[in-house]
XYZ file of C-alpha atoms in Angstrom:
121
model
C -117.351 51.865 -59.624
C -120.616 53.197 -60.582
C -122.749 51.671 -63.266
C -126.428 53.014 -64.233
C -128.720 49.181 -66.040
C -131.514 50.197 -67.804
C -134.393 48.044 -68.373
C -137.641 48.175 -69.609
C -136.910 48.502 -73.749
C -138.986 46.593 -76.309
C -141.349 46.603 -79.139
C -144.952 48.350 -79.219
C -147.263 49.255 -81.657
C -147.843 53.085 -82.646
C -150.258 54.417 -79.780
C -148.984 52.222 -76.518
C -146.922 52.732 -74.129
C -143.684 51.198 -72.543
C -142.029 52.130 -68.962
C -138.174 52.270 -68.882
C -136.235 52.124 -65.970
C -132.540 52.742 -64.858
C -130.938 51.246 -61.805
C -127.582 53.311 -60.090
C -125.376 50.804 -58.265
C -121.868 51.419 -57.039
C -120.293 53.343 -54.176
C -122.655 56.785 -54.101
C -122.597 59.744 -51.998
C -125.390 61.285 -54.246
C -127.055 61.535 -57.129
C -127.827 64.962 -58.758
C -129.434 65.235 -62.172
C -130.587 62.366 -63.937
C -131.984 61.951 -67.263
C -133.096 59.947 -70.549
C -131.374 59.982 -74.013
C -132.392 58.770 -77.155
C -130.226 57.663 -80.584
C -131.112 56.944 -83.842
C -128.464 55.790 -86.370
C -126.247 58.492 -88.301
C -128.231 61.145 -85.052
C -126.833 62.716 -82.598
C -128.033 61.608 -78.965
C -130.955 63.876 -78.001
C -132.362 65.020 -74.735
C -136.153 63.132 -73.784
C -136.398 64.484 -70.401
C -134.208 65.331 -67.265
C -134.788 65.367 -63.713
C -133.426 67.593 -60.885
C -131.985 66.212 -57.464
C -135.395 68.054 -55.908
C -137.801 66.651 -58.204
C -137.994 69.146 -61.139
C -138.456 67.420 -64.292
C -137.954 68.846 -68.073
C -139.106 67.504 -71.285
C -137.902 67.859 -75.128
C -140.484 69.855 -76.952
C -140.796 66.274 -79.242
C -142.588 64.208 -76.214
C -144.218 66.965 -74.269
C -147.461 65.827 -73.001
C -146.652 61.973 -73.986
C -143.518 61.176 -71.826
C -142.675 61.667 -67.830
C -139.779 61.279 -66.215
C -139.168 60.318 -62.239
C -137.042 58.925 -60.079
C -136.591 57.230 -56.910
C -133.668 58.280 -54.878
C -134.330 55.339 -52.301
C -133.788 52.900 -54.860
C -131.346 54.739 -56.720
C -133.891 54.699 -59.630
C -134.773 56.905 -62.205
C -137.892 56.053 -65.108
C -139.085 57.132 -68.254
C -142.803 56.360 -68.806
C -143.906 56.705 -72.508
C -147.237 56.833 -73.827
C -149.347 57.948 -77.214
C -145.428 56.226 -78.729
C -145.336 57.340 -82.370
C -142.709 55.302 -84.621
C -140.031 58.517 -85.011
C -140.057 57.372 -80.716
C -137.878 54.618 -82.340
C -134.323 54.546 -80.807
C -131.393 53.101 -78.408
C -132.694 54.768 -75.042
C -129.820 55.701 -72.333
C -130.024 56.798 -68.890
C -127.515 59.748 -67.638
C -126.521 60.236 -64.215
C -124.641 63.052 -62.173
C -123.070 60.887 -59.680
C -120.798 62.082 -56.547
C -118.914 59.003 -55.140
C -117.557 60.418 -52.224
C -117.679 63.670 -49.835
C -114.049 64.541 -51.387
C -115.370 63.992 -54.723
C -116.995 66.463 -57.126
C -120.257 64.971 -59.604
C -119.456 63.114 -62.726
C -121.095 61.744 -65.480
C -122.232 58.346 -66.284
C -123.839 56.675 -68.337
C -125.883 53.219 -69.056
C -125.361 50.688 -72.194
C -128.902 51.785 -73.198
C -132.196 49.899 -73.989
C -133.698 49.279 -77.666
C -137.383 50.974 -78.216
C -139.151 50.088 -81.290
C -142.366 51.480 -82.306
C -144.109 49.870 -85.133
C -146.975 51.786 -87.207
């Protein structure tokens, strides 16, 4: 079983900043891409940022400049560090991961429960 926690959510005021984090647990062979969602009531989930299994990270066009993505393959870890948040930042935050369980196996997706940001004016 594989299950991706994040942590890290909460509420800041328009301007600050706030670090989440995702933990991978579970029997893992690898980890490929991994990346941060975000969803807003009546949205659709949107990209924030992804991250390559070699280090090469992408950002939505909406936090360019303001977010950064990383992860930590040692710890099985991948963050999201936000800064200059804006309130339209507000939304249920969910980490993605490309996991392979096994040498026979081939990568699937998983996903965490997500992690509430709120971003007051």
């Amino acid at each position: 079983q594989v299950q991706l926690v994040e942590s890290g959510g909460g509420l800041v005021q328009a301007g600050g900043s706030l670090n989440v984090s995702c933990t991978v647990s579970g029997t893992i062979f690898s980890i490929n891409a991994m990346a941060w969602y975000r969803q807003t009531p009546g949205k659709q989930r949107e990209l924030v940022a992804s991250i390559t299994s070699t280090g090469t990270a992408n950002d939505a066009d909406s936090v360019k400049g303001r977010f950064a993505i990383s992860r930590n393959d040692g710890k099985k870890t991948v963050h999201l560090q936000m800064n200059s948040l804006k309130p339209e930042d507000t939304a249920l935050y969910y980490c993605n991961a490309g996991v392979v369980v096994s040498i026979w196996d081939y990568d699937r997706n998983y996903w965490g429960q997500g992690t509430q940001v709120t971003v007051n004016p």
